Short mmCIF file of C-alpha atoms in Angstrom, two decimals:
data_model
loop_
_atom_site.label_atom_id
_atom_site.label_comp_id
_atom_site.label_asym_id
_atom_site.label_seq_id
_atom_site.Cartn_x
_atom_site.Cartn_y
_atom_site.Cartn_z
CA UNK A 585 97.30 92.12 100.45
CA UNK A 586 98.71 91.19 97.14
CA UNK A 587 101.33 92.27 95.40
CA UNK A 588 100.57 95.02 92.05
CA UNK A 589 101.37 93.28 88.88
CA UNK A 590 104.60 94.61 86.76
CA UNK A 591 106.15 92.74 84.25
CA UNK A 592 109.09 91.00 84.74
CA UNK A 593 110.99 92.31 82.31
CA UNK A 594 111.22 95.05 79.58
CA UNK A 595 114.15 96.21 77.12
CA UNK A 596 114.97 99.01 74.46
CA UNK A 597 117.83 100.96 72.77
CA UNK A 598 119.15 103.87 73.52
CA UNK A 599 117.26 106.96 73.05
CA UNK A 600 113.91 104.98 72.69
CA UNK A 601 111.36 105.45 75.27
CA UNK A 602 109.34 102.82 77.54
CA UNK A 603 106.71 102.70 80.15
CA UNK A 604 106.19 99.86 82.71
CA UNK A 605 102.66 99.58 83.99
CA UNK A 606 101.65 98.69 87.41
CA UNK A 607 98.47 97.06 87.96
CA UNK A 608 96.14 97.00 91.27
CA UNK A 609 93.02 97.22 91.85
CA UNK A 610 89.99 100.08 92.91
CA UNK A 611 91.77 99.00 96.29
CA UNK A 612 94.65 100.21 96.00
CA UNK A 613 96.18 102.25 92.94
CA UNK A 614 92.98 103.06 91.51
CA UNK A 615 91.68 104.29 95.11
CA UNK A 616 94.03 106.62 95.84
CA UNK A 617 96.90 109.28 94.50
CA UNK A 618 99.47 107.71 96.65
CA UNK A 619 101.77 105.72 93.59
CA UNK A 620 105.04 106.33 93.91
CA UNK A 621 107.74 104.50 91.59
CA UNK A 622 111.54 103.51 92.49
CA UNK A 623 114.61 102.77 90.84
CA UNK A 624 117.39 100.24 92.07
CA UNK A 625 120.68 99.54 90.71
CA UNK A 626 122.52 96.31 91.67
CA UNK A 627 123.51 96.32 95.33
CA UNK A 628 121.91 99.60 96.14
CA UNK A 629 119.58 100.95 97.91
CA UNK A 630 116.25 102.42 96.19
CA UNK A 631 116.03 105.82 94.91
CA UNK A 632 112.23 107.10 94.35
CA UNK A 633 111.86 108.81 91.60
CA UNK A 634 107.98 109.40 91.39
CA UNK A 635 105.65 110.06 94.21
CA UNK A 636 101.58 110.48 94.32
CA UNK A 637 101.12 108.89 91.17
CA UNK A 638 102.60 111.67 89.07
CA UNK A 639 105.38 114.34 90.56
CA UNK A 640 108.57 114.22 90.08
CA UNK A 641 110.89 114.68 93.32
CA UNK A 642 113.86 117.53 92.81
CA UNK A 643 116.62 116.07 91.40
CA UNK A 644 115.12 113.12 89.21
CA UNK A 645 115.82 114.04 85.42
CA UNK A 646 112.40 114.87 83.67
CA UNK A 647 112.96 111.76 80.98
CA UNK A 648 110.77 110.16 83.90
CA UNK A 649 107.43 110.72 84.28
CA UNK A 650 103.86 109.17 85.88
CA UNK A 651 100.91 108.75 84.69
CA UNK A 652 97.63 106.42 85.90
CA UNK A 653 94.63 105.26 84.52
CA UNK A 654 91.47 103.78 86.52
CA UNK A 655 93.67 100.78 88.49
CA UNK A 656 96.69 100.94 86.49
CA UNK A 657 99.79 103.35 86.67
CA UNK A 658 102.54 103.53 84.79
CA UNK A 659 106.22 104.80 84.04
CA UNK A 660 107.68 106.42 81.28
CA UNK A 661 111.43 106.75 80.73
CA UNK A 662 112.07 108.47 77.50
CA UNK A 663 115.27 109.36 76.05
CA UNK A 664 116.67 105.83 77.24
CA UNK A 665 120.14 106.19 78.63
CA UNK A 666 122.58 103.33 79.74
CA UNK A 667 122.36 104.17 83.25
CA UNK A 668 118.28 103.43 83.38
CA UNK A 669 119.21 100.32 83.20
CA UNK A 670 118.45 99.42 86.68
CA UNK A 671 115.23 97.74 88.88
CA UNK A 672 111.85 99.51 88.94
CA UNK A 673 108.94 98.97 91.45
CA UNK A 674 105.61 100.90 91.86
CA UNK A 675 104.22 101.46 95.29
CA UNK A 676 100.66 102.20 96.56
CA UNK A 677 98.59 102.48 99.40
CA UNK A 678 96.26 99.67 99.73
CA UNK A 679 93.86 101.13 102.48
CA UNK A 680 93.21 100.36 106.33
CA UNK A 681 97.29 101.17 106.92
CA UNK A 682 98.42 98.99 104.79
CA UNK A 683 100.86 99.40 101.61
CA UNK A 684 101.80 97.21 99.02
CA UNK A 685 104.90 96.88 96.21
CA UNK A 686 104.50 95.69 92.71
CA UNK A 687 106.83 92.83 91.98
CA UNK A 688 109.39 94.75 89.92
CA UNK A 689 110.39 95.15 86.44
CA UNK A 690 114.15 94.81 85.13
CA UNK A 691 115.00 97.26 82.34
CA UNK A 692 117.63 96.29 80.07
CA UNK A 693 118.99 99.10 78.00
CA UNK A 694 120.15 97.20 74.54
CA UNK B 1109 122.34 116.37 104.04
CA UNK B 1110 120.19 113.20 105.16
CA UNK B 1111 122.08 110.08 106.05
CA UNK B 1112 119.80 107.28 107.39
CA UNK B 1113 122.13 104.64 109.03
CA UNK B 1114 121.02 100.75 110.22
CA UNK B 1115 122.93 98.17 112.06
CA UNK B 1116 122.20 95.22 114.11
CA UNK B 1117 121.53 92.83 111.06
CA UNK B 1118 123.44 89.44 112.01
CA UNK B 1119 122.74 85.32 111.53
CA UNK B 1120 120.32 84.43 114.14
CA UNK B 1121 118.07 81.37 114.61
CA UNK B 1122 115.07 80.30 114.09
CA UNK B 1123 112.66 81.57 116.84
CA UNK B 1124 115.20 83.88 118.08
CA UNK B 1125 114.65 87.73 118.62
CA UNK B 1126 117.27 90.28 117.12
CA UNK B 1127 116.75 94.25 117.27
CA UNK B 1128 117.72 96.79 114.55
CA UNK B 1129 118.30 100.44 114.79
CA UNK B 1130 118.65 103.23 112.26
CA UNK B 1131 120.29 106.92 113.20
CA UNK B 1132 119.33 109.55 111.22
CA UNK B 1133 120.52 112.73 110.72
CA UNK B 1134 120.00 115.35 108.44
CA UNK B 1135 116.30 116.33 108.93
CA UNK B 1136 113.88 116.72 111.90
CA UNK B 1137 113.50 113.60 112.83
CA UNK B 1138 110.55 113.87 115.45
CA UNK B 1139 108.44 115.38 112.72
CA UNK B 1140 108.90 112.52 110.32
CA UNK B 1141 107.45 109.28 109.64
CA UNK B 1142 109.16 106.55 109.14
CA UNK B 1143 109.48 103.33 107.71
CA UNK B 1144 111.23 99.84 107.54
CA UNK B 1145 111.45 98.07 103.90
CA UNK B 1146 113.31 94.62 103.54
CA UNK B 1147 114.21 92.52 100.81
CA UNK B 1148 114.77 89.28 100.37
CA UNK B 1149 118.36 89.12 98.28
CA UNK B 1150 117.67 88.76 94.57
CA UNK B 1151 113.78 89.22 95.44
CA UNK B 1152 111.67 92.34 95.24
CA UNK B 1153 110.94 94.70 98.31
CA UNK B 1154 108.45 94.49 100.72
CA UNK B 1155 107.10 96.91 102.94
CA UNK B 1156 107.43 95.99 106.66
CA UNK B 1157 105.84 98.67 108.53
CA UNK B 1158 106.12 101.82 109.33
CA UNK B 1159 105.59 104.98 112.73
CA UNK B 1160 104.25 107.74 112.64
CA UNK B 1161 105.36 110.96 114.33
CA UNK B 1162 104.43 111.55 117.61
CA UNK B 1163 102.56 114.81 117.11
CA UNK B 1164 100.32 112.79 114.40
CA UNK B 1165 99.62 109.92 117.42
CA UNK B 1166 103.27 107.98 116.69
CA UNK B 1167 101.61 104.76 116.50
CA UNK B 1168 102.56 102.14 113.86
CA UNK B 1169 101.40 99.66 111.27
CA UNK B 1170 102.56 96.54 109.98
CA UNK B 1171 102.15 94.17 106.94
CA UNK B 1172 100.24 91.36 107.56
CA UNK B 1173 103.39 88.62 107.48
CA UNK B 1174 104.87 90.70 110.74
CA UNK B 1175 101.91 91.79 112.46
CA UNK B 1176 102.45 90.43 115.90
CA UNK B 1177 106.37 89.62 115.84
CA UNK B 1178 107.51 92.77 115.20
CA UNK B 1179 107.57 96.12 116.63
CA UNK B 1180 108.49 99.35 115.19
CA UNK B 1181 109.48 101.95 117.91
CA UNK B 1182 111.06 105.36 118.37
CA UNK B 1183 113.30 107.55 120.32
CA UNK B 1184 113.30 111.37 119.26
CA UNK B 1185 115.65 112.57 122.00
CA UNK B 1186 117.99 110.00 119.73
CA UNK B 1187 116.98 110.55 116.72
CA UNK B 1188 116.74 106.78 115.97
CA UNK B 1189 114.41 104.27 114.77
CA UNK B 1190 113.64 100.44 115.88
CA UNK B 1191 112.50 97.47 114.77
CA UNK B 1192 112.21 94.88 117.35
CA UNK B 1193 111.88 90.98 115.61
CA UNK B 1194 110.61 88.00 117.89
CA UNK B 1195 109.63 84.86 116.38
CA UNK B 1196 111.65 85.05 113.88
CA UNK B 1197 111.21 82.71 111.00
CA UNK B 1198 113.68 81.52 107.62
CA UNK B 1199 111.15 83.79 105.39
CA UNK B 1200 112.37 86.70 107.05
CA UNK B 1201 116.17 86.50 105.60
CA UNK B 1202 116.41 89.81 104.10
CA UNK B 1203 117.86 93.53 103.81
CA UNK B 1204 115.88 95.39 105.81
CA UNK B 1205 115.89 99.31 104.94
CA UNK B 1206 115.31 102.37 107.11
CA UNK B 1207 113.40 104.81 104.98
CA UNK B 1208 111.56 108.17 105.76
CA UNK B 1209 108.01 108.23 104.93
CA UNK B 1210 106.58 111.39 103.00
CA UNK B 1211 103.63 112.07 101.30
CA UNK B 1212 102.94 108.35 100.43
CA UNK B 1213 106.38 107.85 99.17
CA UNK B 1214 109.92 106.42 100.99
CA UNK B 1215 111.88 109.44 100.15
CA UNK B 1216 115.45 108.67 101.71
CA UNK B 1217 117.24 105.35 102.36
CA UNK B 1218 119.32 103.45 104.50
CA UNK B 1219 122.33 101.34 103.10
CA UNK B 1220 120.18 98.33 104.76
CA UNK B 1221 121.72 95.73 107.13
CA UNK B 1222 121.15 91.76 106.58
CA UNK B 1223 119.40 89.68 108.70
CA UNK B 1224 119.55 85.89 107.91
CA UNK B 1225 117.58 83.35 110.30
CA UNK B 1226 119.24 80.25 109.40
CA UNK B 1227 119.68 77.28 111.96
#
């Protein structure tokens, strides 16, 4: 099973929003509501922050919201803070028991 | 509050066998599923496998690289979760994670223990 396609890398100032897409296939993300999205700051563990492609667990600030689109999902941040600044990776179920990650995307806050 | 807690990372060799174990408290654990995540440092995460409760069959899955060296297992009267390595290999130097396993999502964490198969 291959890994969903992120970018590498994205970047914005303060206040500005973004959105990091996630890319599979009619496999995977575009198959099923079962996206979920997680944030990781350096030497910590992951913290989801999206689950089934579009809710928002209690707690997680409502600057960050989910969205999809055939076999694409994405991630919006908006109101950029200094603490986004962290790892993101979208998740999926890929079918037959199997689940795959997306290869990450490191947000720099400018 | 839930606290998800591994140990039994360690150096071991290549080919060798090593067995980690997460407590958990916090939640029900017999009702939940659960999961293992590991990544390799620097590297992105990777989902290992993951056990189902035993009232929804408790049996497990596994991504393709493990399938047939490792082994996911549980103990409810314990509240703790295994993952049994064998074979192990230099691509499997990582942080593995305990997780819980919710709706399609990994909604708690472990701190993560490191495993490095070095010779």
């Amino acid at each position: 099973q291959s890994a969903l396609t992120q970018p590498a890398s994205v970047s914005a100032s303060p206040g500005q929003s973004i959105t990091i897409s996630c890319t599979g296939t009619s496999s995977d993300v575009g198959n099923y509501n079962l996206v979920s999205w997680y944030q990781q700051h350096p030497g910590k563990a992951p913290k989801l922050m999206i689950y089934e492609d579009n809710k928002r667990p209690s707690g997680v600030s409502n600057r960050f919201s989910g969205s999809k689109s055939d076999n694409t999902a994405s991630l919006t941040i908006s109101g950029l803070q200094a603490e986004d600044e962290a790892d993101y990776y979208c998740y999926s179920y890929a079918g037959s028991s199997t689940w795959v990650f997306g290869g990450g995307t490191k947000l720099t806050v400018l | 509050e839930v606290q998800l807690v591994e140990s039994g990372g360690g150096l071991v060799k290549p080919g060798g066998s090593l067995r980690l174990s997460c407590a958990a408290s916090g939640f029900t654990f017999p009702n939940a599923w659960m999961s293992w995540v590991r990544q390799v440092p620097g590297k992105g995460l990777e989902w290992v496998g993951l056990i189902k409760s035993k009232t929804d069959g408790g049996t497990a899955d596994y991504a393709a690289p493990v399938k047939g060296r490792f082994t996911i297992s549980r103990d409810d009267s314990e509240n703790t979760l295994y993952l049994q390595m064998n074979s192990l290999k230099t691509e499997d130097t990582a942080v593995y994670y305990c997780t819980t396993a919710h709706q399609g999502a990994f909604n708690y964490w472990g701190q993560g223990t490191l495993v490095t198969v070095s010779s």
